mmCIF file of C-alpha atoms in Angstrom:
data_model
loop_
_atom_site.group_PDB
_atom_site.id
_atom_site.type_symbol
_atom_site.label_atom_id
_atom_site.label_comp_id
_atom_site.label_asym_id
_atom_site.label_seq_id
_atom_site.Cartn_x
_atom_site.Cartn_y
_atom_site.Cartn_z
ATOM 1 C CA UNK A 144 -67.608 2.305 5.112
ATOM 2 C CA UNK A 145 -69.665 1.268 2.015
ATOM 3 C CA UNK A 146 -73.157 0.013 2.793
ATOM 4 C CA UNK A 147 -72.323 -3.354 1.263
ATOM 5 C CA UNK A 148 -69.561 -3.866 3.836
ATOM 6 C CA UNK A 149 -71.436 -2.701 6.903
ATOM 7 C CA UNK A 150 -72.412 -5.477 9.357
ATOM 8 C CA UNK A 151 -76.116 -6.209 9.438
ATOM 9 C CA UNK A 152 -78.304 -7.948 11.981
ATOM 10 C CA UNK A 153 -81.020 -10.076 10.400
ATOM 11 C CA UNK A 154 -83.830 -11.248 12.667
ATOM 12 C CA UNK A 155 -86.590 -13.730 11.944
ATOM 13 C CA UNK A 156 -89.404 -13.581 14.494
ATOM 14 C CA UNK A 157 -92.822 -15.175 14.742
ATOM 15 C CA UNK A 158 -95.661 -12.726 15.240
ATOM 16 C CA UNK A 159 -96.568 -13.972 18.712
ATOM 17 C CA UNK A 160 -95.931 -12.959 22.345
ATOM 18 C CA UNK A 161 -92.236 -13.006 23.236
ATOM 19 C CA UNK A 162 -90.358 -12.960 26.512
ATOM 20 C CA UNK A 163 -87.255 -10.836 27.105
ATOM 21 C CA UNK A 164 -84.883 -12.651 29.473
ATOM 22 C CA UNK A 165 -81.509 -11.439 30.783
ATOM 23 C CA UNK A 166 -78.973 -13.967 32.085
ATOM 24 C CA UNK A 167 -76.314 -12.452 34.357
ATOM 25 C CA UNK A 168 -73.293 -13.829 36.189
ATOM 26 C CA UNK A 169 -71.942 -13.032 39.672
ATOM 27 C CA UNK A 170 -69.053 -10.626 40.019
ATOM 28 C CA UNK A 171 -66.618 -13.317 41.137
ATOM 29 C CA UNK A 172 -66.873 -15.070 37.746
ATOM 30 C CA UNK A 173 -66.393 -12.026 35.526
ATOM 31 C CA UNK A 174 -62.605 -12.020 35.556
ATOM 32 C CA UNK A 175 -62.470 -15.663 34.402
ATOM 33 C CA UNK A 176 -64.331 -14.674 31.241
ATOM 34 C CA UNK A 177 -62.187 -11.582 30.761
ATOM 35 C CA UNK A 178 -58.976 -13.624 30.819
ATOM 36 C CA UNK A 179 -60.084 -15.407 27.650
ATOM 37 C CA UNK A 180 -63.012 -13.869 25.786
ATOM 38 C CA UNK A 181 -63.614 -17.012 23.748
ATOM 39 C CA UNK A 182 -65.112 -18.342 26.971
ATOM 40 C CA UNK A 183 -68.007 -15.911 26.539
ATOM 41 C CA UNK A 184 -69.599 -18.455 24.212
ATOM 42 C CA UNK A 185 -70.345 -20.531 27.306
ATOM 43 C CA UNK A 186 -72.837 -17.859 28.377
ATOM 44 C CA UNK A 187 -74.807 -18.470 25.185
ATOM 45 C CA UNK A 188 -74.667 -22.236 25.678
ATOM 46 C CA UNK A 189 -75.732 -21.997 29.333
ATOM 47 C CA UNK A 190 -78.644 -19.710 28.388
ATOM 48 C CA UNK A 191 -79.682 -22.060 25.591
ATOM 49 C CA UNK A 192 -79.454 -25.113 27.863
ATOM 50 C CA UNK A 193 -81.474 -23.396 30.593
ATOM 51 C CA UNK A 194 -84.421 -22.666 28.305
ATOM 52 C CA UNK A 195 -84.138 -26.140 26.774
ATOM 53 C CA UNK A 196 -84.454 -27.739 30.211
ATOM 54 C CA UNK A 197 -87.455 -25.580 31.110
ATOM 55 C CA UNK A 198 -89.267 -26.408 27.874
ATOM 56 C CA UNK A 199 -88.438 -30.120 28.273
ATOM 57 C CA UNK A 200 -89.114 -30.594 31.970
ATOM 58 C CA UNK A 201 -90.474 -34.153 31.778
ATOM 59 C CA UNK A 202 -87.607 -35.239 29.527
ATOM 60 C CA UNK A 203 -85.051 -33.625 31.835
ATOM 61 C CA UNK A 204 -86.572 -35.437 34.828
ATOM 62 C CA UNK A 205 -86.408 -38.793 33.002
ATOM 63 C CA UNK A 206 -82.774 -38.356 32.048
ATOM 64 C CA UNK A 207 -81.930 -37.300 35.582
ATOM 65 C CA UNK A 208 -83.526 -40.441 37.000
ATOM 66 C CA UNK A 209 -81.557 -42.569 34.547
ATOM 67 C CA UNK A 210 -78.417 -40.691 35.667
ATOM 68 C CA UNK A 211 -77.320 -40.061 32.097
ATOM 69 C CA UNK A 212 -74.302 -37.801 31.757
ATOM 70 C CA UNK A 213 -74.876 -34.232 30.624
ATOM 71 C CA UNK A 214 -73.736 -33.156 27.158
ATOM 72 C CA UNK A 215 -72.401 -29.756 26.133
ATOM 73 C CA UNK A 216 -75.662 -28.929 24.336
ATOM 74 C CA UNK A 217 -78.517 -30.416 26.360
ATOM 75 C CA UNK A 218 -80.881 -32.725 24.373
ATOM 76 C CA UNK A 219 -79.055 -32.041 21.095
ATOM 77 C CA UNK A 220 -78.994 -35.724 20.083
ATOM 78 C CA UNK A 221 -82.415 -36.672 21.461
ATOM 79 C CA UNK A 222 -85.023 -36.711 18.652
ATOM 80 C CA UNK A 223 -88.158 -36.382 20.823
ATOM 81 C CA UNK A 224 -87.480 -33.101 22.602
ATOM 82 C CA UNK A 225 -89.355 -29.809 22.279
ATOM 83 C CA UNK A 226 -87.728 -27.144 20.133
ATOM 84 C CA UNK A 227 -87.857 -23.461 21.025
ATOM 85 C CA UNK A 228 -86.785 -20.202 19.423
ATOM 86 C CA UNK A 229 -84.215 -17.768 20.770
ATOM 87 C CA UNK A 230 -82.472 -14.647 19.549
ATOM 88 C CA UNK A 231 -79.566 -13.859 21.860
ATOM 89 C CA UNK A 232 -77.006 -11.092 22.064
ATOM 90 C CA UNK A 233 -74.252 -10.400 24.560
ATOM 91 C CA UNK A 234 -73.465 -7.214 26.439
ATOM 92 C CA UNK A 235 -70.017 -7.126 27.988
ATOM 93 C CA UNK A 236 -70.651 -4.023 30.102
ATOM 94 C CA UNK A 237 -73.224 -2.746 32.569
ATOM 95 C CA UNK A 238 -74.777 0.681 33.066
ATOM 96 C CA UNK A 239 -71.544 1.902 34.666
ATOM 97 C CA UNK A 240 -69.585 0.640 31.576
ATOM 98 C CA UNK A 241 -67.580 -1.770 33.727
ATOM 99 C CA UNK A 242 -66.879 -5.320 32.553
ATOM 100 C CA UNK A 243 -70.090 -7.213 33.258
ATOM 101 C CA UNK A 244 -70.927 -9.784 30.548
ATOM 102 C CA UNK A 245 -74.577 -10.842 30.338
ATOM 103 C CA UNK A 246 -76.946 -12.309 27.760
ATOM 104 C CA UNK A 247 -80.149 -10.713 26.443
ATOM 105 C CA UNK A 248 -82.616 -13.185 24.916
ATOM 106 C CA UNK A 249 -85.836 -12.750 22.996
ATOM 107 C CA UNK A 250 -87.864 -15.950 23.223
ATOM 108 C CA UNK A 251 -91.246 -16.669 21.571
ATOM 109 C CA UNK A 252 -93.847 -18.180 23.882
ATOM 110 C CA UNK A 253 -94.248 -21.143 21.543
ATOM 111 C CA UNK A 254 -92.539 -24.530 21.383
ATOM 112 C CA UNK A 255 -92.541 -27.227 18.717
ATOM 113 C CA UNK A 256 -92.970 -30.843 19.742
ATOM 114 C CA UNK A 257 -90.900 -33.089 17.469
ATOM 115 C CA UNK A 258 -92.711 -36.138 18.829
ATOM 116 C CA UNK A 259 -96.223 -34.838 18.108
ATOM 117 C CA UNK A 260 -95.259 -32.591 15.174
ATOM 118 C CA UNK A 261 -97.260 -29.830 16.813
ATOM 119 C CA UNK A 262 -96.736 -26.236 17.915
ATOM 120 C CA UNK A 263 -98.058 -25.293 21.349
ATOM 121 C CA UNK A 264 -97.888 -22.310 23.657
ATOM 122 C CA UNK A 265 -95.343 -22.076 26.459
ATOM 123 C CA UNK A 266 -95.501 -19.026 28.676
ATOM 124 C CA UNK A 267 -94.824 -20.329 32.186
ATOM 125 C CA UNK A 268 -91.243 -19.407 33.049
ATOM 126 C CA UNK A 269 -90.555 -20.563 36.588
ATOM 127 C CA UNK A 270 -88.266 -17.851 37.977
ATOM 128 C CA UNK A 271 -86.701 -20.057 40.663
ATOM 129 C CA UNK A 272 -86.054 -22.817 38.143
ATOM 130 C CA UNK A 273 -84.538 -20.342 35.696
ATOM 131 C CA UNK A 274 -82.049 -18.999 38.214
ATOM 132 C CA UNK A 275 -80.952 -22.332 39.637
ATOM 133 C CA UNK A 276 -80.802 -24.100 36.275
ATOM 134 C CA UNK A 277 -78.689 -21.320 34.764
ATOM 135 C CA UNK A 278 -76.390 -21.465 37.791
ATOM 136 C CA UNK A 279 -75.971 -25.236 37.488
ATOM 137 C CA UNK A 280 -75.450 -25.188 33.717
ATOM 138 C CA UNK A 281 -72.922 -22.353 33.742
ATOM 139 C CA UNK A 282 -70.884 -23.882 36.559
ATOM 140 C CA UNK A 283 -70.965 -27.259 34.768
ATOM 141 C CA UNK A 284 -69.762 -25.707 31.498
ATOM 142 C CA UNK A 285 -67.040 -23.697 33.235
ATOM 143 C CA UNK A 286 -65.747 -26.880 34.861
ATOM 144 C CA UNK A 287 -65.917 -28.625 31.492
ATOM 145 C CA UNK A 288 -63.721 -25.813 30.102
ATOM 146 C CA UNK A 289 -61.142 -26.257 32.863
ATOM 147 C CA UNK A 290 -62.302 -23.586 35.319
ATOM 148 C CA UNK A 291 -63.327 -23.949 38.974
ATOM 149 C CA UNK A 292 -60.884 -26.823 39.409
ATOM 150 C CA UNK A 293 -61.078 -26.789 43.192
ATOM 151 C CA UNK A 294 -64.304 -28.195 44.718
ATOM 152 C CA UNK A 295 -64.369 -25.370 47.258
ATOM 153 C CA UNK A 296 -64.622 -22.818 44.430
ATOM 154 C CA UNK A 297 -67.823 -24.393 43.133
ATOM 155 C CA UNK A 298 -69.210 -24.913 46.635
ATOM 156 C CA UNK A 299 -68.544 -21.262 47.443
ATOM 157 C CA UNK A 300 -70.633 -20.145 44.455
ATOM 158 C CA UNK A 301 -73.582 -22.302 45.488
ATOM 159 C CA UNK A 302 -73.310 -21.177 49.099
ATOM 160 C CA UNK A 303 -73.050 -17.477 48.249
ATOM 161 C CA UNK A 304 -75.872 -17.660 45.689
ATOM 162 C CA UNK A 305 -78.407 -20.117 47.173
ATOM 163 C CA UNK A 306 -81.201 -18.742 44.940
ATOM 164 C CA UNK A 307 -79.137 -19.221 41.801
ATOM 165 C CA UNK A 308 -77.551 -16.653 39.491
ATOM 166 C CA UNK A 309 -79.687 -13.617 38.765
ATOM 167 C CA UNK A 310 -81.983 -14.000 35.763
ATOM 168 C CA UNK A 311 -84.289 -11.108 34.905
ATOM 169 C CA UNK A 312 -87.551 -12.182 33.281
ATOM 170 C CA UNK A 313 -89.936 -9.504 32.185
ATOM 171 C CA UNK A 314 -93.556 -10.192 33.014
ATOM 172 C CA UNK A 315 -96.200 -10.368 30.314
ATOM 173 C CA UNK A 316 -97.851 -6.995 29.923
ATOM 174 C CA UNK A 317 -101.555 -6.466 30.353
ATOM 175 C CA UNK A 318 -103.039 -6.444 26.840
ATOM 176 C CA UNK A 319 -105.412 -3.668 27.871
ATOM 177 C CA UNK A 320 -102.711 -1.496 29.406
ATOM 178 C CA UNK A 321 -101.780 0.558 26.376
ATOM 179 C CA UNK A 322 -100.364 3.315 28.584
ATOM 180 C CA UNK A 323 -97.829 1.036 30.201
ATOM 181 C CA UNK A 324 -94.384 2.295 29.164
ATOM 182 C CA UNK A 325 -92.987 -1.236 29.347
ATOM 183 C CA UNK A 326 -95.765 -2.818 27.287
ATOM 184 C CA UNK A 327 -93.483 -3.160 24.262
ATOM 185 C CA UNK A 328 -91.104 -5.359 26.255
ATOM 186 C CA UNK A 329 -93.565 -8.253 26.281
ATOM 187 C CA UNK A 330 -96.390 -7.319 23.965
ATOM 188 C CA UNK A 331 -98.214 -9.197 21.226
ATOM 189 C CA UNK A 332 -96.838 -6.604 18.823
ATOM 190 C CA UNK A 333 -93.714 -8.329 17.551
ATOM 191 C CA UNK A 334 -92.323 -5.108 16.138
ATOM 192 C CA UNK A 335 -92.505 -3.546 19.582
ATOM 193 C CA UNK A 336 -90.586 -6.499 21.014
ATOM 194 C CA UNK A 337 -87.901 -6.213 18.338
ATOM 195 C CA UNK A 338 -87.574 -2.439 18.709
ATOM 196 C CA UNK A 339 -87.014 -2.850 22.437
ATOM 197 C CA UNK A 340 -84.620 -5.780 22.113
ATOM 198 C CA UNK A 341 -82.550 -4.285 19.294
ATOM 199 C CA UNK A 342 -81.339 -1.550 21.638
ATOM 200 C CA UNK A 343 -79.203 -4.165 23.356
ATOM 201 C CA UNK A 344 -77.620 -5.303 20.094
ATOM 202 C CA UNK A 345 -77.032 -1.857 18.604
ATOM 203 C CA UNK A 346 -75.270 0.051 21.384
ATOM 204 C CA UNK A 347 -71.777 -1.414 21.806
ATOM 205 C CA UNK A 348 -69.362 0.312 24.138
ATOM 206 C CA UNK A 349 -66.135 1.800 22.758
ATOM 207 C CA UNK A 350 -63.232 -0.379 23.875
ATOM 208 C CA UNK A 351 -60.522 1.403 25.875
ATOM 209 C CA UNK A 352 -57.791 0.067 23.559
ATOM 210 C CA UNK A 353 -59.313 2.122 20.727
ATOM 211 C CA UNK A 354 -58.757 5.414 22.559
ATOM 212 C CA UNK A 355 -55.634 6.899 20.971
ATOM 213 C CA UNK A 356 -55.628 10.350 22.580
ATOM 214 C CA UNK A 357 -57.365 12.298 25.337
ATOM 215 C CA UNK A 358 -57.277 16.075 25.803
ATOM 216 C CA UNK A 359 -58.097 16.834 29.423
ATOM 217 C CA UNK A 360 -58.525 20.572 28.861
ATOM 218 C CA UNK A 361 -61.055 20.263 26.047
ATOM 219 C CA UNK A 362 -62.423 16.919 27.299
ATOM 220 C CA UNK A 363 -62.064 15.441 23.800
ATOM 221 C CA UNK A 364 -61.226 11.825 22.963
ATOM 222 C CA UNK A 365 -59.779 10.554 19.717
ATOM 223 C CA UNK A 366 -60.645 7.026 18.682
ATOM 224 C CA UNK A 367 -59.237 4.456 16.299
ATOM 225 C CA UNK A 368 -62.026 3.130 14.066
#
């Protein structure tokens, strides 16, 4: 394929500490997303909404008290919220190559206050809040899309996952620990963050429907590109 036609991934990152966060879903929801892959966009929206709620805690509490209805994109039409950055990519398979869609996010530990026109640091990611907020947002969006129609289906998810859906948040690395193998996952070196994160965007699995032939004796596959 000519270079001009090859897909490219263009990233714009601030040179500041970043957090790598992975949003996962329970096994019982995976098949619903596999039935219609356009639904995978909800994982991006739920991840975005979760971080938006965490970076706008006081605003979220006010809206909750006023009992205002939730919108698809939280705080989208509210002019005084805090803005945050996020680069997100989806993986549709796990280490065992089975269907297991999850979102990898790279998030700068900075937020921009529209009200004060000021950038400030934000590096406290409450793990419990992350898990439960992502659970609530994803279930809400799935219901909005016509899934989980029976109340018992939603109740079962909350009962089986009382701590929320699993969200993996990498801790900030010790700045003085240069020998730490995971230091590039959350370091002040933005290039190290990008190099680590890009692995999740650049290693897609080969879909089974592209396998055109398999020779058991020579253990050779032929693929349709």
